[in-house]
mmCIF file of C-alpha atoms in Angstrom:
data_model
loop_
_atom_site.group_PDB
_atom_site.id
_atom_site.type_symbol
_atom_site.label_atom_id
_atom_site.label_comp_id
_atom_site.label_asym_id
_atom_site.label_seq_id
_atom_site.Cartn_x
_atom_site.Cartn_y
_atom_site.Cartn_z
ATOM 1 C CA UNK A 1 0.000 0.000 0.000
ATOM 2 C CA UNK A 2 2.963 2.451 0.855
ATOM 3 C CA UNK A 3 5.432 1.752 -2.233
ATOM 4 C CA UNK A 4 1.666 2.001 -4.048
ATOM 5 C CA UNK A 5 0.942 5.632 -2.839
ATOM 6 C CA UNK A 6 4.477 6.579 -3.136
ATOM 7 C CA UNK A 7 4.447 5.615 -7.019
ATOM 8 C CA UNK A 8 1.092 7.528 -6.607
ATOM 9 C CA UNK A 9 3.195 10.507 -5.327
ATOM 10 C CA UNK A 10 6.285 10.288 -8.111
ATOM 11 C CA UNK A 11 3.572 9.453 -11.124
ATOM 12 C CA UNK A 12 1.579 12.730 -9.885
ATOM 13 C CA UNK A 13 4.422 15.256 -9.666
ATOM 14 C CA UNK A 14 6.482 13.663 -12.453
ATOM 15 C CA UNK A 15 9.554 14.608 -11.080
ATOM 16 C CA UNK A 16 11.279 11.713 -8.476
ATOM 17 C CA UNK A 17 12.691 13.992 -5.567
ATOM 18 C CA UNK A 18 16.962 14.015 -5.527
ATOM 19 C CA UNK A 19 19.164 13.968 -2.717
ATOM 20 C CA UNK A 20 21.251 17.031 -2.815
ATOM 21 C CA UNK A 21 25.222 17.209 -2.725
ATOM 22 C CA UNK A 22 26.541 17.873 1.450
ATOM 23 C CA UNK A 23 29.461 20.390 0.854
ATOM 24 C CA UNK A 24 30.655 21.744 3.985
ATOM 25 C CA UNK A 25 32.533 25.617 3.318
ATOM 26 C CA UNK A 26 34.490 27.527 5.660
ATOM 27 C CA UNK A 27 35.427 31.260 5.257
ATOM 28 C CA UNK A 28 38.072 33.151 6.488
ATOM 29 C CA UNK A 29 37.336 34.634 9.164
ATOM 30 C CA UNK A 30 34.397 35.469 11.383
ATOM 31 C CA UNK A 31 31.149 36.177 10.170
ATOM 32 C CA UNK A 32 31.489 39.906 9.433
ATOM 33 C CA UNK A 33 30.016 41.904 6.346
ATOM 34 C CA UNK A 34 31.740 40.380 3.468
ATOM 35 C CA UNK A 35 30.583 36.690 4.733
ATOM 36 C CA UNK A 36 27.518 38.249 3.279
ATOM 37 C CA UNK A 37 29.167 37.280 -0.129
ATOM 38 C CA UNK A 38 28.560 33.889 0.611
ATOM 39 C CA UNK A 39 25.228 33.750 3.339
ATOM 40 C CA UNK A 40 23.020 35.482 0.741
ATOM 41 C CA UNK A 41 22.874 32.148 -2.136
ATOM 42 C CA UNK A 42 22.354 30.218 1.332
ATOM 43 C CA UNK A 43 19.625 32.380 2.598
ATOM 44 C CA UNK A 44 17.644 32.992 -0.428
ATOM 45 C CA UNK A 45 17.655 29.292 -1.707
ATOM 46 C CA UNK A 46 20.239 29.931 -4.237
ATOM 47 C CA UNK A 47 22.704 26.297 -3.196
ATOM 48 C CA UNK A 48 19.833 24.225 -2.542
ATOM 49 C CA UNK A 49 18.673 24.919 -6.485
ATOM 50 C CA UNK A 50 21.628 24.089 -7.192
ATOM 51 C CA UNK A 51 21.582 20.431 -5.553
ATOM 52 C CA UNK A 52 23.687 21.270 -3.312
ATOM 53 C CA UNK A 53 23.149 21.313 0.778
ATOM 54 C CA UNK A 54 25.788 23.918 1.739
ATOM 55 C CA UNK A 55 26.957 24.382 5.374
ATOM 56 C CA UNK A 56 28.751 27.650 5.852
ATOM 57 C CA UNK A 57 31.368 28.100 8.582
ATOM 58 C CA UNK A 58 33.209 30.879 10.346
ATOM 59 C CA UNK A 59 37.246 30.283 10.409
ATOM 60 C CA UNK A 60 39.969 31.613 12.486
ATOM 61 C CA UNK A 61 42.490 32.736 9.456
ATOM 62 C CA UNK A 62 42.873 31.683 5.524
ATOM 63 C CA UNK A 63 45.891 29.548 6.879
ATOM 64 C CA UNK A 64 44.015 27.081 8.675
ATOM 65 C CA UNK A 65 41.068 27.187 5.966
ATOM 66 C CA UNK A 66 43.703 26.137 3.851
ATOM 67 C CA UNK A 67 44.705 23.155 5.610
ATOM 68 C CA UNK A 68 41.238 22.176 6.721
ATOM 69 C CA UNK A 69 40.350 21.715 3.179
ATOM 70 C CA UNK A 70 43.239 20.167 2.805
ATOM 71 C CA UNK A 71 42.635 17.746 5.150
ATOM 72 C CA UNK A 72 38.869 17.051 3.920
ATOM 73 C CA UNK A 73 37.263 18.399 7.038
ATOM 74 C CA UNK A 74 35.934 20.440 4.761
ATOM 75 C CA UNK A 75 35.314 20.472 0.795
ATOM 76 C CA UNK A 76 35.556 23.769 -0.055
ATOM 77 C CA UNK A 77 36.571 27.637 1.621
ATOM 78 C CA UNK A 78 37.592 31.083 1.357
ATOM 79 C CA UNK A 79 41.780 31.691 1.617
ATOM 80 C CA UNK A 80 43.686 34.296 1.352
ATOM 81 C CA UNK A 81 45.528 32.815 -2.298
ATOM 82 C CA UNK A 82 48.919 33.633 -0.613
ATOM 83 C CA UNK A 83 48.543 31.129 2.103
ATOM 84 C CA UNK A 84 47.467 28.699 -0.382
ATOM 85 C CA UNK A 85 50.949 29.063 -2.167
ATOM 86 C CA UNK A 86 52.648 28.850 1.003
ATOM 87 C CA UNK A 87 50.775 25.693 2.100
ATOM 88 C CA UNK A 88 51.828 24.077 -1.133
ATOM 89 C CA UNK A 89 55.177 25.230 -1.341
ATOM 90 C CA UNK A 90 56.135 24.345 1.976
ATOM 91 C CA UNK A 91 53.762 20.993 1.908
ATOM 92 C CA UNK A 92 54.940 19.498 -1.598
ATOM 93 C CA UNK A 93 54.294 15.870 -0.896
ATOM 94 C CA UNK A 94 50.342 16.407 0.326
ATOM 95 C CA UNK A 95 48.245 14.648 -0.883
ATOM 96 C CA UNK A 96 45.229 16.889 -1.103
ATOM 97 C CA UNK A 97 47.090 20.461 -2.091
ATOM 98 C CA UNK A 98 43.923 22.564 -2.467
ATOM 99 C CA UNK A 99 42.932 24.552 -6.082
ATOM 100 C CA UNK A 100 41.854 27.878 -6.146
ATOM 101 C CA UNK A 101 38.619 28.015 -8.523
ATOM 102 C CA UNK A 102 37.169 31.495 -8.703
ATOM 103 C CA UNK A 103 39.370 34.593 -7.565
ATOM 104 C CA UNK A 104 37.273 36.990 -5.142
ATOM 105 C CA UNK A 105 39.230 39.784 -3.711
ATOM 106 C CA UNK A 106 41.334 40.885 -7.147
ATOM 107 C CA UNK A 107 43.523 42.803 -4.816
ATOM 108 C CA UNK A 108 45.324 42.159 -1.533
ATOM 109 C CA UNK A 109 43.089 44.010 1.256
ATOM 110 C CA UNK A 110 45.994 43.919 3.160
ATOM 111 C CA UNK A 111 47.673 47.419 4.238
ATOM 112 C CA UNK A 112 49.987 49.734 6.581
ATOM 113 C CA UNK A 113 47.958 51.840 8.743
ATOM 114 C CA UNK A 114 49.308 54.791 11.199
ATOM 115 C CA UNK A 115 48.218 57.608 12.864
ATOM 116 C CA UNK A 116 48.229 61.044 11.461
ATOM 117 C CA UNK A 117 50.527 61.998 14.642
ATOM 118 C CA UNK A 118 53.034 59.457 13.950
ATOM 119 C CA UNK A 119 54.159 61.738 10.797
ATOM 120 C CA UNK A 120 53.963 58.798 8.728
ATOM 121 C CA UNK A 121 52.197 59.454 5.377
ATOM 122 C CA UNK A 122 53.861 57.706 2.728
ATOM 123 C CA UNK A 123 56.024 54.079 2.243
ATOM 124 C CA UNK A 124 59.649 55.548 2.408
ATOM 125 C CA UNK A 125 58.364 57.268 6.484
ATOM 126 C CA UNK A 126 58.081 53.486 7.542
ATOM 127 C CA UNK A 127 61.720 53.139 7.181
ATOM 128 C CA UNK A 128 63.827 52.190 10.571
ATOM 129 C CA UNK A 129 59.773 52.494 12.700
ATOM 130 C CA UNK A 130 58.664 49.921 14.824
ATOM 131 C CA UNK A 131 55.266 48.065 13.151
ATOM 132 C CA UNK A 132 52.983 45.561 14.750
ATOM 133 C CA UNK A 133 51.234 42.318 13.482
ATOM 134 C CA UNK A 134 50.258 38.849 14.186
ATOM 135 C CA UNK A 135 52.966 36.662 12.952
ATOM 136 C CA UNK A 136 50.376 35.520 10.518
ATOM 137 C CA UNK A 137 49.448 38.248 9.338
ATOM 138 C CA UNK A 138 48.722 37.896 5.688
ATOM 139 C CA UNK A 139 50.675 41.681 5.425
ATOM 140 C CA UNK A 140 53.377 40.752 7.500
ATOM 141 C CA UNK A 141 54.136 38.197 5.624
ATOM 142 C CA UNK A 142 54.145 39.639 2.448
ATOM 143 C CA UNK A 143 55.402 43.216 3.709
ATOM 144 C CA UNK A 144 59.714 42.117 1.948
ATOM 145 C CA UNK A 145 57.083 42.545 -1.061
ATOM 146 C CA UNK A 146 56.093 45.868 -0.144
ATOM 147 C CA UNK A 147 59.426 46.988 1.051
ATOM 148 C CA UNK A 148 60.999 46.207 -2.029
ATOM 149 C CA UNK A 149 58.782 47.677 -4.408
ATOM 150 C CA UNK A 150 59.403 51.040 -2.340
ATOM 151 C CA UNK A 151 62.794 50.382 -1.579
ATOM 152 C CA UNK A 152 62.101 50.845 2.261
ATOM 153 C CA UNK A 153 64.656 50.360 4.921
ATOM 154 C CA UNK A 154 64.672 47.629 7.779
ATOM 155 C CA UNK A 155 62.254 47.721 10.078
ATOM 156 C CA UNK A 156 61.530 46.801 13.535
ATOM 157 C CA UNK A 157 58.540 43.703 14.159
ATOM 158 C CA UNK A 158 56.400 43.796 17.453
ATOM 159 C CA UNK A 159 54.311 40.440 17.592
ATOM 160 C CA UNK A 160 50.840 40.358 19.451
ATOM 161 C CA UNK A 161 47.075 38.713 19.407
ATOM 162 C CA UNK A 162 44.802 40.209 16.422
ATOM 163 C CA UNK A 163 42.685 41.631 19.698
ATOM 164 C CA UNK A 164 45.821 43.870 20.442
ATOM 165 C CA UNK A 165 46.672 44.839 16.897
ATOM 166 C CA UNK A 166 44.147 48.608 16.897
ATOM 167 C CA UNK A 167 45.186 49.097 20.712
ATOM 168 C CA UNK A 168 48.928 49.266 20.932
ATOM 169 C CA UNK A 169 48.567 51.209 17.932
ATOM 170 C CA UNK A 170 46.237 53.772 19.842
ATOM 171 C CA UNK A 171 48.827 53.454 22.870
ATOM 172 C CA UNK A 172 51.738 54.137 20.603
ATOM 173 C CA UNK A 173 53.552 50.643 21.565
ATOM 174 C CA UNK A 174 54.199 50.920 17.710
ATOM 175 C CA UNK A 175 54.122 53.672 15.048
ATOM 176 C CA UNK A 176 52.263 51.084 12.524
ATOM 177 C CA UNK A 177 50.347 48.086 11.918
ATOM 178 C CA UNK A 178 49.757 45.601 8.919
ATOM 179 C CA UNK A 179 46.189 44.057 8.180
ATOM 180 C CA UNK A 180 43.549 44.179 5.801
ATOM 181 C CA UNK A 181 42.126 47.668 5.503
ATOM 182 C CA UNK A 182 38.743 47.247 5.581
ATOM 183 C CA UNK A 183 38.932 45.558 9.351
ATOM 184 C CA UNK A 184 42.072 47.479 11.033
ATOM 185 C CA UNK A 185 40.806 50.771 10.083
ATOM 186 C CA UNK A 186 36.729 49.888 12.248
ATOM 187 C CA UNK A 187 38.957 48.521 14.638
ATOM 188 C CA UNK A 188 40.935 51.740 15.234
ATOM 189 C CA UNK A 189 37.545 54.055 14.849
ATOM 190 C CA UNK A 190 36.103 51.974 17.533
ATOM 191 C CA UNK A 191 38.653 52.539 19.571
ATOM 192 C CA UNK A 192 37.620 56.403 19.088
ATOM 193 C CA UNK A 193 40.099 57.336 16.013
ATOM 194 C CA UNK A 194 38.995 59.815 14.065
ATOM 195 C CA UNK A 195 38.511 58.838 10.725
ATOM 196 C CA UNK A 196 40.783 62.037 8.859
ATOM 197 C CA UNK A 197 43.376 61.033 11.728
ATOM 198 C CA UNK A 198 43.990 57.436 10.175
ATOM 199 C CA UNK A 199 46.866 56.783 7.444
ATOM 200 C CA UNK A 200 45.815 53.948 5.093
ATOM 201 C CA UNK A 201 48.710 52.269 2.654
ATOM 202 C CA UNK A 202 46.752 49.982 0.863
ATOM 203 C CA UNK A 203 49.350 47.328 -0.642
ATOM 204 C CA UNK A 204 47.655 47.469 -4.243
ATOM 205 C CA UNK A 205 48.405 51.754 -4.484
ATOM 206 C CA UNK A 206 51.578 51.008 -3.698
ATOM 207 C CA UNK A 207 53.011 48.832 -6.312
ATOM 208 C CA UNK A 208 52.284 45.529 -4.434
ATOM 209 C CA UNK A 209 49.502 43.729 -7.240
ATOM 210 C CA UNK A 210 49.030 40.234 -5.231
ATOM 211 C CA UNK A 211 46.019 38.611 -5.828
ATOM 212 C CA UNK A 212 43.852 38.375 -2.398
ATOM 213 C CA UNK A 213 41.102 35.370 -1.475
ATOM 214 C CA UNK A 214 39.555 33.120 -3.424
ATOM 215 C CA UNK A 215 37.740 30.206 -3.197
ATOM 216 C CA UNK A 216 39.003 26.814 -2.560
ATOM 217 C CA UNK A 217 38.225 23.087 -3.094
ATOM 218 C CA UNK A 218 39.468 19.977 -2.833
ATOM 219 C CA UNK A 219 41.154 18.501 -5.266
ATOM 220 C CA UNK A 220 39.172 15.145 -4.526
ATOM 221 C CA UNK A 221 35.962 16.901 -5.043
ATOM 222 C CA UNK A 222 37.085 18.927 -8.172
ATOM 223 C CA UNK A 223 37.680 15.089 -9.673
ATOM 224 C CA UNK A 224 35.285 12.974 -8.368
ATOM 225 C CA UNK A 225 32.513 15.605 -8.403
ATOM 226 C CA UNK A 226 33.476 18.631 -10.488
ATOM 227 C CA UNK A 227 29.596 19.668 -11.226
ATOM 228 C CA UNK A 228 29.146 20.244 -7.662
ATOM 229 C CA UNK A 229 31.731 22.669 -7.673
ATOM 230 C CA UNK A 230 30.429 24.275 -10.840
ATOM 231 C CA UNK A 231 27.088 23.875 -9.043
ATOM 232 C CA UNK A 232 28.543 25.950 -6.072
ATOM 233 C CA UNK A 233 30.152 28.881 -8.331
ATOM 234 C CA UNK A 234 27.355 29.776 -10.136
ATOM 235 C CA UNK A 235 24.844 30.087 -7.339
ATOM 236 C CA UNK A 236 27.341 32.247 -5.317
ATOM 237 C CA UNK A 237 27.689 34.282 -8.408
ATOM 238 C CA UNK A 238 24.186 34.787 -8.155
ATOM 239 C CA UNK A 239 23.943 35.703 -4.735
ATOM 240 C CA UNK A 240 27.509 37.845 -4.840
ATOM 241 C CA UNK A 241 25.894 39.882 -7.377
ATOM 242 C CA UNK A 242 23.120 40.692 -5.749
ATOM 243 C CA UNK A 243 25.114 41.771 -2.493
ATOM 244 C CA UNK A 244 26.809 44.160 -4.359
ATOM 245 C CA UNK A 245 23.761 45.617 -5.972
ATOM 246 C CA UNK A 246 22.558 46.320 -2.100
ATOM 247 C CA UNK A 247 25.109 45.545 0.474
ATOM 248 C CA UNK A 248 23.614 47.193 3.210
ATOM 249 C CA UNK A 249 20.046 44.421 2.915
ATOM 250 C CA UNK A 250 22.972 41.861 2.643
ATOM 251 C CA UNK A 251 23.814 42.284 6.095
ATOM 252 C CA UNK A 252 20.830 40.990 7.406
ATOM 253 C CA UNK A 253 22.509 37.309 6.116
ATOM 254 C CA UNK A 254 25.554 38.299 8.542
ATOM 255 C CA UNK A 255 23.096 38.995 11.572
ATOM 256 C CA UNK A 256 20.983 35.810 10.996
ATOM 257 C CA UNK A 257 24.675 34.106 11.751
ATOM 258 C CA UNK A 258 26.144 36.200 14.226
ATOM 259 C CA UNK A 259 23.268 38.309 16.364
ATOM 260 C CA UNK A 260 25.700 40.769 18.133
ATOM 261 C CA UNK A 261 27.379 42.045 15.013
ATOM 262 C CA UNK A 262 27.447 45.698 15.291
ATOM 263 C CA UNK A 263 25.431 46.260 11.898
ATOM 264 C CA UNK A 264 25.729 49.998 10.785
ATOM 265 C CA UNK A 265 29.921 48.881 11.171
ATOM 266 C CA UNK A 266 29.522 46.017 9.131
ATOM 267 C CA UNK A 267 27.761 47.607 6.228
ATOM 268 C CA UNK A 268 30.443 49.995 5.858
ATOM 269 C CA UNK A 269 33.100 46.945 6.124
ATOM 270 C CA UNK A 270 31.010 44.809 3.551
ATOM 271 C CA UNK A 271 30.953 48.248 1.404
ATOM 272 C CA UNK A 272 34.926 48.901 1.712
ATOM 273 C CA UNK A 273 35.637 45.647 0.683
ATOM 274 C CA UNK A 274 33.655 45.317 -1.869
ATOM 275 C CA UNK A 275 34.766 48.982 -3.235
ATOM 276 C CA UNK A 276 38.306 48.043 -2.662
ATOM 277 C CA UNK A 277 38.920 44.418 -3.612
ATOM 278 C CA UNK A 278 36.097 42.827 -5.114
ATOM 279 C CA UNK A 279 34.836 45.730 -7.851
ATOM 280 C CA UNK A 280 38.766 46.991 -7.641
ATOM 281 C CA UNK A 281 39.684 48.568 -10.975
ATOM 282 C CA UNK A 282 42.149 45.651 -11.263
ATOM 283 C CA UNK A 283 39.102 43.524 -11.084
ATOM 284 C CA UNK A 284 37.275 45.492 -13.725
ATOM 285 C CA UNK A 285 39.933 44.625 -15.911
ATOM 286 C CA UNK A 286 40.837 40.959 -15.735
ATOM 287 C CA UNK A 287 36.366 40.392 -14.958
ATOM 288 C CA UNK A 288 35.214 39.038 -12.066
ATOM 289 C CA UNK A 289 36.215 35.261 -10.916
ATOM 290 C CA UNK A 290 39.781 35.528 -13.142
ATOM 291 C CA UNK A 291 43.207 36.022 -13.180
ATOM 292 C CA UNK A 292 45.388 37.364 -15.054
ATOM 293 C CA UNK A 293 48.264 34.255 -15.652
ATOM 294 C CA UNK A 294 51.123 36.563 -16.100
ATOM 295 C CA UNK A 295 50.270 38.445 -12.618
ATOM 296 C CA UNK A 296 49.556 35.522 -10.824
ATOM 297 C CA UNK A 297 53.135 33.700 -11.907
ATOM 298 C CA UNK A 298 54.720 36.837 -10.633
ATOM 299 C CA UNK A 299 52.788 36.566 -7.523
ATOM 300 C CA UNK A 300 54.125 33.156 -7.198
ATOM 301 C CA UNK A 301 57.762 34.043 -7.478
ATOM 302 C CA UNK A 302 57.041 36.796 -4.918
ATOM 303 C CA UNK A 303 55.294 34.444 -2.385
ATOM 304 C CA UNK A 304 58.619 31.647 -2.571
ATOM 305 C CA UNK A 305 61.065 34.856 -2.071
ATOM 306 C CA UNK A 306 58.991 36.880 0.850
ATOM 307 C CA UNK A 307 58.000 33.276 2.303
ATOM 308 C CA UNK A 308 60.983 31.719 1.907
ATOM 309 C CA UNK A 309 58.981 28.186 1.040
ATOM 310 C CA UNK A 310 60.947 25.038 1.215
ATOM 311 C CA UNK A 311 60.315 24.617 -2.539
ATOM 312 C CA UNK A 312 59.300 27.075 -5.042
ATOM 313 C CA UNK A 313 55.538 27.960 -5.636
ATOM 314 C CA UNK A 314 53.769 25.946 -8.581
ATOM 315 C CA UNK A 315 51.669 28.412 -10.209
ATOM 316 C CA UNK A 316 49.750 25.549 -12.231
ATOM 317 C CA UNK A 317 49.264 23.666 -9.664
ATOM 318 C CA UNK A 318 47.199 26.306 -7.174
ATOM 319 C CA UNK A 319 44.620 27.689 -9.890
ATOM 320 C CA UNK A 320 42.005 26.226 -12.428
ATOM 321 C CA UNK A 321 39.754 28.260 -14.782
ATOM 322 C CA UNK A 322 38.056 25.199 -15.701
ATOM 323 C CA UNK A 323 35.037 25.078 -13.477
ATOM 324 C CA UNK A 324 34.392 29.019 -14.067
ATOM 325 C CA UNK A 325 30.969 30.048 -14.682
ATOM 326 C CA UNK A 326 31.096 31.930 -18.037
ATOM 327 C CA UNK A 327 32.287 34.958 -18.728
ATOM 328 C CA UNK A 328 28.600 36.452 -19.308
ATOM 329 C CA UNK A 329 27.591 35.066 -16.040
ATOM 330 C CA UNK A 330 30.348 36.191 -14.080
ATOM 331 C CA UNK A 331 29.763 39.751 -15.076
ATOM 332 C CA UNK A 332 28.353 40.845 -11.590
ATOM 333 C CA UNK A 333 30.712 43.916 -11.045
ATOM 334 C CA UNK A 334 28.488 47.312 -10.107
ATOM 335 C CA UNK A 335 29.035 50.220 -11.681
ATOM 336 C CA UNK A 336 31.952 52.370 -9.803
ATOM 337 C CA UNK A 337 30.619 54.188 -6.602
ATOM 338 C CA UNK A 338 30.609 58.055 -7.781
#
């Protein structure tokens, strides 16, 4: 009687009900505006139309997304492309090196900030001042690249917690600090810096063109199931685009994930970002999801120098256009804010 009414069921719909695809996705970094990139194709269906059931995770740096993925705790994330070169580099003989598939932030967020007082204003003022950063800190690590593009002097390293970063900067432990600029320069303001009294170097106006995150899968999944990950580009396309037509609705993904974000701060972060690394004028040019090959093979030399990797970086091994949506799909990009 029951295998009767459920033929009943298929005959009358004429459509046998699928199982979707589990993938299992881990950002960055907290859930703060630009995780709105990703929450909105969850919220608004976009993943499950896709066949896919998409879980969506906070990280704790694009380091250990990186190596997560890598070691299939999860299929996909969202990693800073840098750390991906250094994870293969320095891990040749893994077994599951992770591929970047779409490129999100075109440009490096990542930046020198001072204050106004410190009588820092341009690269060459850094020279023989003390600066302050996580050791992981995706600038740190890649500020020999910024030195020697504006062939800066030595400089002195303080080390501390990411809580710390914004407050010995306000106390004056150190003249400057590395991180990305769209979360270092909130921090300081809600520590009650002025705005006009902050000094931002982004990395990308000052002759420093790395590539910044992108997304991530596993090389297991990209073989064994490489329409999933198709699957999963488009309907973040989808939703991305739509975040960037009104950011500050897109935050209401954010809060559904997080309740004590501080939302007015995390529209303006999610607008920054996208304004500074995601419709970047670099990423204008090369259209959204792509890279340019010659720029990212530089970036790749750069990485094994300022890294110093046990081997040098593979650039064909980290990055595959193949799984791209196409080009008239992935053109998302919103006019340029006047």
């Amino acid at each position: 009687m029951g295998a009767t009414l459920a033929a009943t069921l298929v005959c009358s719909t004429g459509v046998m009900a699928q199982a979707s695809t589990p993938l299992k996705f881990q950002l960055d970094w907290r859930f703060e505006g630009p995780a709105a990139l990703f929450l909105a194709s969850s919220a608004k269906g976009y993943y499950k139309a896709a066949g896919l059931d998409v879980t969506i995770d906070a990280g704790t740096g694009s380091s250990g997304t990186v190596t997560r993925v890598a070691s299939g705790a999860y299929d996909m994330g969202f990693a800073d492309v840098a750390a991906l070169m250094e994870f293969h580099a320095n891990n040749p003989d893994a077994p599951n090196k992770p591929v970047a598939v779409m490129m999100v932030y075109n440009n490096t967020p990542a930046a020198v900030l001072a204050l106004k007082s410190s009588k820092i204003s341009k690269p060459a003022d850094l020279a023989g001042k003390k600066l302050g950063a996580p050791s992981f800190d995706a600038g740190r690590k890649a500020f020999p690249i910024f030195a020697k593009a504006n062939n800066l002097g030595t400089v002195q390293w303080t080390t501390m917690d990411p809580p710390l970063r914004e407050t010995m900067l306000v106390r004056g432990d150190v003249d400057a600090i590395t991180g990305f600029s769209f979360t270092s320069l909130l921090n300081l303001e809600a520590r009650g810096v002025k705005t006009e009294d902050i000094v931002v170097l982004p990395f990308a106006s000052h002759g420093v063109k790395l590539y910044g995150n992108a997304i991530i899968a596993s090389p297991k999944l990209i073989k064994e199931n490489p329409q999933a990950v198709k699957a999963f580009l488009t309907a973040f396309t989808k939703g991305a685009k739509e975040v960037m037509v009104n950011p500050d609705e897109a935050i209401t993904y954010v809060k559904a994930r997080d309740g004590i974000i501080n939302v007015d701060l995390e529209k303006r972060r999610l607008r920054m970002a996208i304004d500074a690394v995601v419709a970047s004028p670099d990423a204008r040019a090369e259209g959204f999801g792509a890279v340019n090959p010659g720029r990212l093979s530089l970036m790749a030399s750069q990485v094994s120098d300022a890294f110093a990797t046990k081997t040098r970086v593979n650039v064909g091994a980290i990055w595959t256009d193949a799984l791209l949506p196409s080009a008239a799909d992935r053109n998302i990009l919103p006019a340029p804010r006047k």
